[in-house]
Amino acid sequence: MRLTILAALLAGLIAGLLGALIVVVALDNDDDDSTADALTALETRIDSLREAQQAAAVRDDVEALFETVRPTVVLITTEFPDGVDDQGRTISRGAIGTGVILDDAGHVLTNEHVVRDALRIELRFHDGSIRTAELVGDDRPFTDLAVLRTDPDGLAPAIFAPSGALRLGDPVFSFGNALGNGAALALGIVSNPDARFFGPDQSNRQDYVQTDAAVNPGNSGGPLLNTAGAVVGLVTQVVTSTSDGQVVQGVGFALGTDRVLPIAERIIAEDGDFPRPDFGVVEQQSLDDFIAEQLGADRTEGAFIIEMLRSSVFADAGIRPGDIIISLNGFMLTHETPYFHVLQQLTPDRAVDVVYVDEAGEEHLIEVVPVLRQR
């Protein structure tokens, strides 16, 4: 840990006060009130200076970490197709986020929801320069991960570390374009290294690193860092309230590097595709008591099919919108283990037993073969 001039001066002051303390004890060894008061005052002053010295050194370390990591992070701005407001006026739409430079070939990691349907993606670098990027591929809806590619000239790839090494209470930093105000660093701890929570679009329950480090709009896709400045996760979302309206604070989630990096490498190797099984479901809803009542379903567990491709594995097998998938290869579909969470355990081109209930309430067991997902 390097010391600033301030820290060095504080060290000198502490040494001087320690010397004064020794002199006081040597000159007056009587146990009178004046000597006791002087000793107490000196000890209090020494403690205060030690705390200030430690704070100066920590601040110096954090600043050094920020400057080291900053060239490996990009601030993302996206443009989307124009929309229409409530008064029928055409409005421009865009979003902000953050990305992490993966390698010197120009690949950048971010969250899929940051760049979804974007017409244009711009990356702002630490020196103020701006480059455009293109989407290589993503893993929606299984993982909120997208891989971008930009001009590789002069890029500084981030250093990555295993997220599996994180422990409860480990200090971590969130780094990103918080609220679009530029690069910002926030300190927190690992609240849960093995949290499971729904992704931003609520379609899949994913494994996360939970942290209380500040996460705000614009942080999405940015790095979660350990104290060495290595990336241990991609900041993905923050929870601010529960489904019943209760306010929540300090609950942020990051996708761990142990999950993200193998998927990103495969996306790059497969030129944008990650091999996932597909039955042709476009939209589905995990059932619980409340949702079943809203949808008029007579089951409180399973995946309620809302929309599917007309030409697909499920459609060819007789499954229709309004049917409920109960299990896939023996894996029960529940609110805790939803459809896409179970689907990612399957392998394309291998037969799967499917139990489903049709709209008439009749239960069926069929065998189907999922195809390779087409993007």
PDB file of C-alpha atoms in Angstrom, residues 98-265:
ATOM      1  CA  THR A  98     -21.438   0.084 -19.166  1.00  0.00           C
ATOM      2  CA  GLY A  99     -19.171  -2.537 -20.695  1.00  0.00           C
ATOM      3  CA  VAL A 100     -15.957  -4.389 -19.905  1.00  0.00           C
ATOM      4  CA  ILE A 101     -13.190  -4.931 -22.467  1.00  0.00           C
ATOM      5  CA  LEU A 102     -12.718  -8.695 -22.749  1.00  0.00           C
ATOM      6  CA  ASP A 103      -9.695  -9.029 -25.041  1.00  0.00           C
ATOM      7  CA  ASP A 104      -7.407  -7.207 -27.459  1.00  0.00           C
ATOM      8  CA  ALA A 105      -9.491  -8.426 -30.420  1.00  0.00           C
ATOM      9  CA  GLY A 106     -12.108  -5.764 -29.701  1.00  0.00           C
ATOM     10  CA  HIS A 107     -14.677  -7.818 -27.776  1.00  0.00           C
ATOM     11  CA  VAL A 108     -16.638  -6.074 -25.022  1.00  0.00           C
ATOM     12  CA  LEU A 109     -18.992  -7.646 -22.473  1.00  0.00           C
ATOM     13  CA  THR A 110     -22.202  -6.008 -21.293  1.00  0.00           C
ATOM     14  CA  ASN A 111     -25.778  -6.887 -20.358  1.00  0.00           C
ATOM     15  CA  GLU A 112     -28.101  -7.968 -23.140  1.00  0.00           C
ATOM     16  CA  HIS A 113     -30.856  -5.654 -21.917  1.00  0.00           C
ATOM     17  CA  VAL A 114     -28.556  -2.651 -22.443  1.00  0.00           C
ATOM     18  CA  VAL A 115     -28.243  -3.215 -26.219  1.00  0.00           C
ATOM     19  CA  ARG A 116     -31.443  -5.116 -27.063  1.00  0.00           C
ATOM     20  CA  ASP A 117     -32.914  -3.905 -30.388  1.00  0.00           C
ATOM     21  CA  ALA A 118     -30.394  -1.044 -30.592  1.00  0.00           C
ATOM     22  CA  LEU A 119     -29.908   0.600 -33.994  1.00  0.00           C
ATOM     23  CA  ARG A 120     -26.585   2.105 -32.964  1.00  0.00           C
ATOM     24  CA  ILE A 121     -24.155   1.351 -30.140  1.00  0.00           C
ATOM     25  CA  GLU A 122     -21.452   3.823 -29.100  1.00  0.00           C
ATOM     26  CA  LEU A 123     -18.633   3.192 -26.642  1.00  0.00           C
ATOM     27  CA  ARG A 124     -16.939   6.053 -24.795  1.00  0.00           C
ATOM     28  CA  PHE A 125     -13.431   5.286 -23.551  1.00  0.00           C
ATOM     29  CA  HIS A 126     -11.514   6.696 -20.609  1.00  0.00           C
ATOM     30  CA  ASP A 127      -9.694   9.225 -22.813  1.00  0.00           C
ATOM     31  CA  GLY A 128     -12.976  10.622 -24.145  1.00  0.00           C
ATOM     32  CA  SER A 129     -12.729   8.932 -27.541  1.00  0.00           C
ATOM     33  CA  ILE A 130     -15.852   7.324 -29.003  1.00  0.00           C
ATOM     34  CA  ARG A 131     -16.133   4.221 -31.174  1.00  0.00           C
ATOM     35  CA  THR A 132     -19.127   2.400 -32.573  1.00  0.00           C
ATOM     36  CA  ALA A 133     -19.708  -1.269 -31.778  1.00  0.00           C
ATOM     37  CA  GLU A 134     -21.700  -4.106 -33.266  1.00  0.00           C
ATOM     38  CA  LEU A 135     -23.495  -6.939 -31.520  1.00  0.00           C
ATOM     39  CA  VAL A 136     -21.696 -10.265 -31.928  1.00  0.00           C
ATOM     40  CA  GLY A 137     -24.291 -12.299 -30.035  1.00  0.00           C
ATOM     41  CA  ASP A 138     -26.188 -12.726 -26.793  1.00  0.00           C
ATOM     42  CA  ASP A 139     -27.646 -15.437 -24.570  1.00  0.00           C
ATOM     43  CA  ARG A 140     -31.144 -14.083 -23.970  1.00  0.00           C
ATOM     44  CA  PRO A 141     -33.250 -15.247 -22.177  1.00  0.00           C
ATOM     45  CA  PHE A 142     -30.941 -17.708 -20.440  1.00  0.00           C
ATOM     46  CA  THR A 143     -28.319 -15.165 -19.358  1.00  0.00           C
ATOM     47  CA  ASP A 144     -28.415 -11.364 -19.477  1.00  0.00           C
ATOM     48  CA  LEU A 145     -25.161 -11.268 -21.445  1.00  0.00           C
ATOM     49  CA  ALA A 146     -24.185  -9.700 -24.768  1.00  0.00           C
ATOM     50  CA  VAL A 147     -20.857  -9.640 -26.572  1.00  0.00           C
ATOM     51  CA  LEU A 148     -19.989  -6.562 -28.632  1.00  0.00           C
ATOM     52  CA  ARG A 149     -17.129  -5.953 -31.062  1.00  0.00           C
ATOM     53  CA  THR A 150     -15.367  -2.659 -31.775  1.00  0.00           C
ATOM     54  CA  ASP A 151     -12.126  -1.402 -33.301  1.00  0.00           C
ATOM     55  CA  PRO A 152      -9.429  -3.250 -31.321  1.00  0.00           C
ATOM     56  CA  ASP A 153      -6.697  -0.640 -31.742  1.00  0.00           C
ATOM     57  CA  GLY A 154      -5.107   0.239 -28.412  1.00  0.00           C
ATOM     58  CA  LEU A 155      -7.624  -1.541 -26.195  1.00  0.00           C
ATOM     59  CA  ALA A 156      -6.747  -2.431 -22.589  1.00  0.00           C
ATOM     60  CA  PRO A 157      -8.440  -5.747 -21.644  1.00  0.00           C
ATOM     61  CA  ALA A 158      -9.667  -6.181 -18.090  1.00  0.00           C
ATOM     62  CA  ILE A 159      -8.210  -8.707 -15.675  1.00  0.00           C
ATOM     63  CA  PHE A 160     -10.716 -11.369 -14.618  1.00  0.00           C
ATOM     64  CA  ALA A 161     -10.842 -13.509 -11.478  1.00  0.00           C
ATOM     65  CA  PRO A 162     -13.044 -16.506 -10.537  1.00  0.00           C
ATOM     66  CA  SER A 163     -16.327 -15.488  -8.942  1.00  0.00           C
ATOM     67  CA  GLY A 164     -16.373 -18.847  -7.161  1.00  0.00           C
ATOM     68  CA  ALA A 165     -13.599 -17.579  -4.891  1.00  0.00           C
ATOM     69  CA  LEU A 166     -15.855 -14.866  -3.428  1.00  0.00           C
ATOM     70  CA  ARG A 167     -16.989 -15.280   0.147  1.00  0.00           C
ATOM     71  CA  LEU A 168     -19.696 -13.650   2.222  1.00  0.00           C
ATOM     72  CA  GLY A 169     -18.448 -10.263   3.435  1.00  0.00           C
ATOM     73  CA  ASP A 170     -15.663  -9.842   0.867  1.00  0.00           C
ATOM     74  CA  PRO A 171     -15.269  -6.159  -0.095  1.00  0.00           C
ATOM     75  CA  VAL A 172     -16.140  -5.414  -3.732  1.00  0.00           C
ATOM     76  CA  PHE A 173     -16.581  -2.369  -5.954  1.00  0.00           C
ATOM     77  CA  SER A 174     -19.219  -1.574  -8.557  1.00  0.00           C
ATOM     78  CA  PHE A 175     -17.871   0.472 -11.455  1.00  0.00           C
ATOM     79  CA  GLY A 176     -19.988   2.062 -14.145  1.00  0.00           C
ATOM     80  CA  ASN A 177     -21.795   4.900 -15.855  1.00  0.00           C
ATOM     81  CA  ALA A 178     -24.162   5.546 -12.952  1.00  0.00           C
ATOM     82  CA  LEU A 179     -27.085   7.749 -14.073  1.00  0.00           C
ATOM     83  CA  GLY A 180     -25.079   8.648 -17.173  1.00  0.00           C
ATOM     84  CA  ASN A 181     -22.753  10.889 -15.143  1.00  0.00           C
ATOM     85  CA  GLY A 182     -19.539   9.148 -16.198  1.00  0.00           C
ATOM     86  CA  ALA A 183     -17.305   6.576 -14.575  1.00  0.00           C
ATOM     87  CA  ALA A 184     -18.004   6.110 -10.860  1.00  0.00           C
ATOM     88  CA  LEU A 185     -16.793   3.647  -8.235  1.00  0.00           C
ATOM     89  CA  ALA A 186     -18.811   2.433  -5.235  1.00  0.00           C
ATOM     90  CA  LEU A 187     -17.679   0.228  -2.354  1.00  0.00           C
ATOM     91  CA  GLY A 188     -19.699  -2.592  -0.816  1.00  0.00           C
ATOM     92  CA  ILE A 189     -19.481  -6.216   0.256  1.00  0.00           C
ATOM     93  CA  VAL A 190     -20.601  -9.569  -1.072  1.00  0.00           C
ATOM     94  CA  SER A 191     -23.985 -10.043   0.586  1.00  0.00           C
ATOM     95  CA  ASN A 192     -24.551 -13.505  -0.923  1.00  0.00           C
ATOM     96  CA  PRO A 193     -22.085 -15.198  -3.287  1.00  0.00           C
ATOM     97  CA  ASP A 194     -24.720 -17.732  -4.449  1.00  0.00           C
ATOM     98  CA  ALA A 195     -27.948 -15.749  -4.823  1.00  0.00           C
ATOM     99  CA  ARG A 196     -30.698 -16.853  -7.186  1.00  0.00           C
ATOM    100  CA  PHE A 197     -33.059 -14.260  -8.551  1.00  0.00           C
ATOM    101  CA  PHE A 198     -35.110 -13.446 -11.638  1.00  0.00           C
ATOM    102  CA  GLY A 199     -33.417 -11.608 -14.492  1.00  0.00           C
ATOM    103  CA  PRO A 200     -34.492  -8.108 -15.551  1.00  0.00           C
ATOM    104  CA  ASP A 201     -37.194  -9.445 -17.901  1.00  0.00           C
ATOM    105  CA  GLN A 202     -38.473 -11.862 -15.211  1.00  0.00           C
ATOM    106  CA  SER A 203     -38.406 -14.845 -17.616  1.00  0.00           C
ATOM    107  CA  ASN A 204     -35.593 -16.814 -16.020  1.00  0.00           C
ATOM    108  CA  ARG A 205     -34.227 -17.295 -12.530  1.00  0.00           C
ATOM    109  CA  GLN A 206     -30.464 -16.800 -12.674  1.00  0.00           C
ATOM    110  CA  ASP A 207     -27.494 -17.325 -10.370  1.00  0.00           C
ATOM    111  CA  TYR A 208     -25.947 -14.075  -9.143  1.00  0.00           C
ATOM    112  CA  VAL A 209     -23.452 -12.534  -6.782  1.00  0.00           C
ATOM    113  CA  GLN A 210     -25.501 -10.283  -4.500  1.00  0.00           C
ATOM    114  CA  THR A 211     -23.883  -7.077  -3.259  1.00  0.00           C
ATOM    115  CA  ASP A 212     -24.786  -3.907  -1.385  1.00  0.00           C
ATOM    116  CA  ALA A 213     -22.376  -1.826  -3.500  1.00  0.00           C
ATOM    117  CA  ALA A 214     -24.388   0.982  -5.086  1.00  0.00           C
ATOM    118  CA  VAL A 215     -26.026   0.001  -8.395  1.00  0.00           C
ATOM    119  CA  ASN A 216     -27.948   2.574 -10.417  1.00  0.00           C
ATOM    120  CA  PRO A 217     -29.301   2.967 -13.954  1.00  0.00           C
ATOM    121  CA  GLY A 218     -26.245   3.099 -16.209  1.00  0.00           C
ATOM    122  CA  ASN A 219     -24.257   0.599 -14.122  1.00  0.00           C
ATOM    123  CA  SER A 220     -25.697  -2.355 -16.059  1.00  0.00           C
ATOM    124  CA  GLY A 221     -22.982  -4.352 -17.789  1.00  0.00           C
ATOM    125  CA  GLY A 222     -20.184  -2.786 -15.762  1.00  0.00           C
ATOM    126  CA  PRO A 223     -17.700  -4.724 -13.675  1.00  0.00           C
ATOM    127  CA  LEU A 224     -17.989  -5.914 -10.111  1.00  0.00           C
ATOM    128  CA  LEU A 225     -14.391  -5.743  -8.882  1.00  0.00           C
ATOM    129  CA  ASN A 226     -12.455  -7.374  -6.082  1.00  0.00           C
ATOM    130  CA  THR A 227      -9.913  -5.363  -4.067  1.00  0.00           C
ATOM    131  CA  ALA A 228      -7.161  -6.289  -6.537  1.00  0.00           C
ATOM    132  CA  GLY A 229      -9.122  -4.618  -9.335  1.00  0.00           C
ATOM    133  CA  ALA A 230     -10.004  -7.882 -11.079  1.00  0.00           C
ATOM    134  CA  VAL A 231     -13.466  -8.373 -12.574  1.00  0.00           C
ATOM    135  CA  VAL A 232     -15.483 -10.980 -10.655  1.00  0.00           C
ATOM    136  CA  GLY A 233     -18.878 -10.224 -12.193  1.00  0.00           C
ATOM    137  CA  LEU A 234     -20.997  -8.070 -14.492  1.00  0.00           C
ATOM    138  CA  VAL A 235     -23.368  -5.758 -12.605  1.00  0.00           C
ATOM    139  CA  THR A 236     -26.850  -6.544 -13.919  1.00  0.00           C
ATOM    140  CA  GLN A 237     -29.655  -5.105 -11.831  1.00  0.00           C
ATOM    141  CA  VAL A 238     -30.751  -3.621  -8.533  1.00  0.00           C
ATOM    142  CA  VAL A 239     -33.957  -4.362  -6.655  1.00  0.00           C
ATOM    143  CA  THR A 240     -35.673  -1.292  -5.217  1.00  0.00           C
ATOM    144  CA  SER A 241     -39.036  -2.752  -4.226  1.00  0.00           C
ATOM    145  CA  THR A 242     -40.837  -6.047  -3.803  1.00  0.00           C
ATOM    146  CA  SER A 243     -43.860  -7.228  -5.774  1.00  0.00           C
ATOM    147  CA  ASP A 244     -46.137  -6.008  -2.985  1.00  0.00           C
ATOM    148  CA  GLY A 245     -44.597  -2.524  -2.935  1.00  0.00           C
ATOM    149  CA  GLN A 246     -42.161  -2.767  -0.035  1.00  0.00           C
ATOM    150  CA  VAL A 247     -39.082  -0.559  -0.429  1.00  0.00           C
ATOM    151  CA  VAL A 248     -35.776  -2.444  -0.672  1.00  0.00           C
ATOM    152  CA  GLN A 249     -32.288  -0.974  -0.284  1.00  0.00           C
ATOM    153  CA  GLY A 250     -28.813  -2.299  -0.991  1.00  0.00           C
ATOM    154  CA  VAL A 251     -29.809  -5.337  -3.059  1.00  0.00           C
ATOM    155  CA  GLY A 252     -27.757  -5.423  -6.251  1.00  0.00           C
ATOM    156  CA  PHE A 253     -26.936  -8.407  -8.439  1.00  0.00           C
ATOM    157  CA  ALA A 254     -24.014  -9.264 -10.709  1.00  0.00           C
ATOM    158  CA  LEU A 255     -23.515 -12.229 -13.025  1.00  0.00           C
ATOM    159  CA  GLY A 256     -20.410 -14.056 -11.816  1.00  0.00           C
ATOM    160  CA  THR A 257     -17.423 -14.482 -14.130  1.00  0.00           C
ATOM    161  CA  ASP A 258     -17.581 -18.262 -13.706  1.00  0.00           C
ATOM    162  CA  ARG A 259     -20.879 -18.161 -15.592  1.00  0.00           C
ATOM    163  CA  VAL A 260     -20.257 -15.272 -17.969  1.00  0.00           C
ATOM    164  CA  LEU A 261     -16.824 -16.044 -19.418  1.00  0.00           C
ATOM    165  CA  PRO A 262     -17.487 -19.568 -20.805  1.00  0.00           C
ATOM    166  CA  ILE A 263     -20.672 -18.326 -22.496  1.00  0.00           C
ATOM    167  CA  ALA A 264     -18.907 -15.286 -23.964  1.00  0.00           C
ATOM    168  CA  GLU A 265     -16.055 -17.403 -25.290  1.00  0.00           C
TER     169      GLU A 265
END
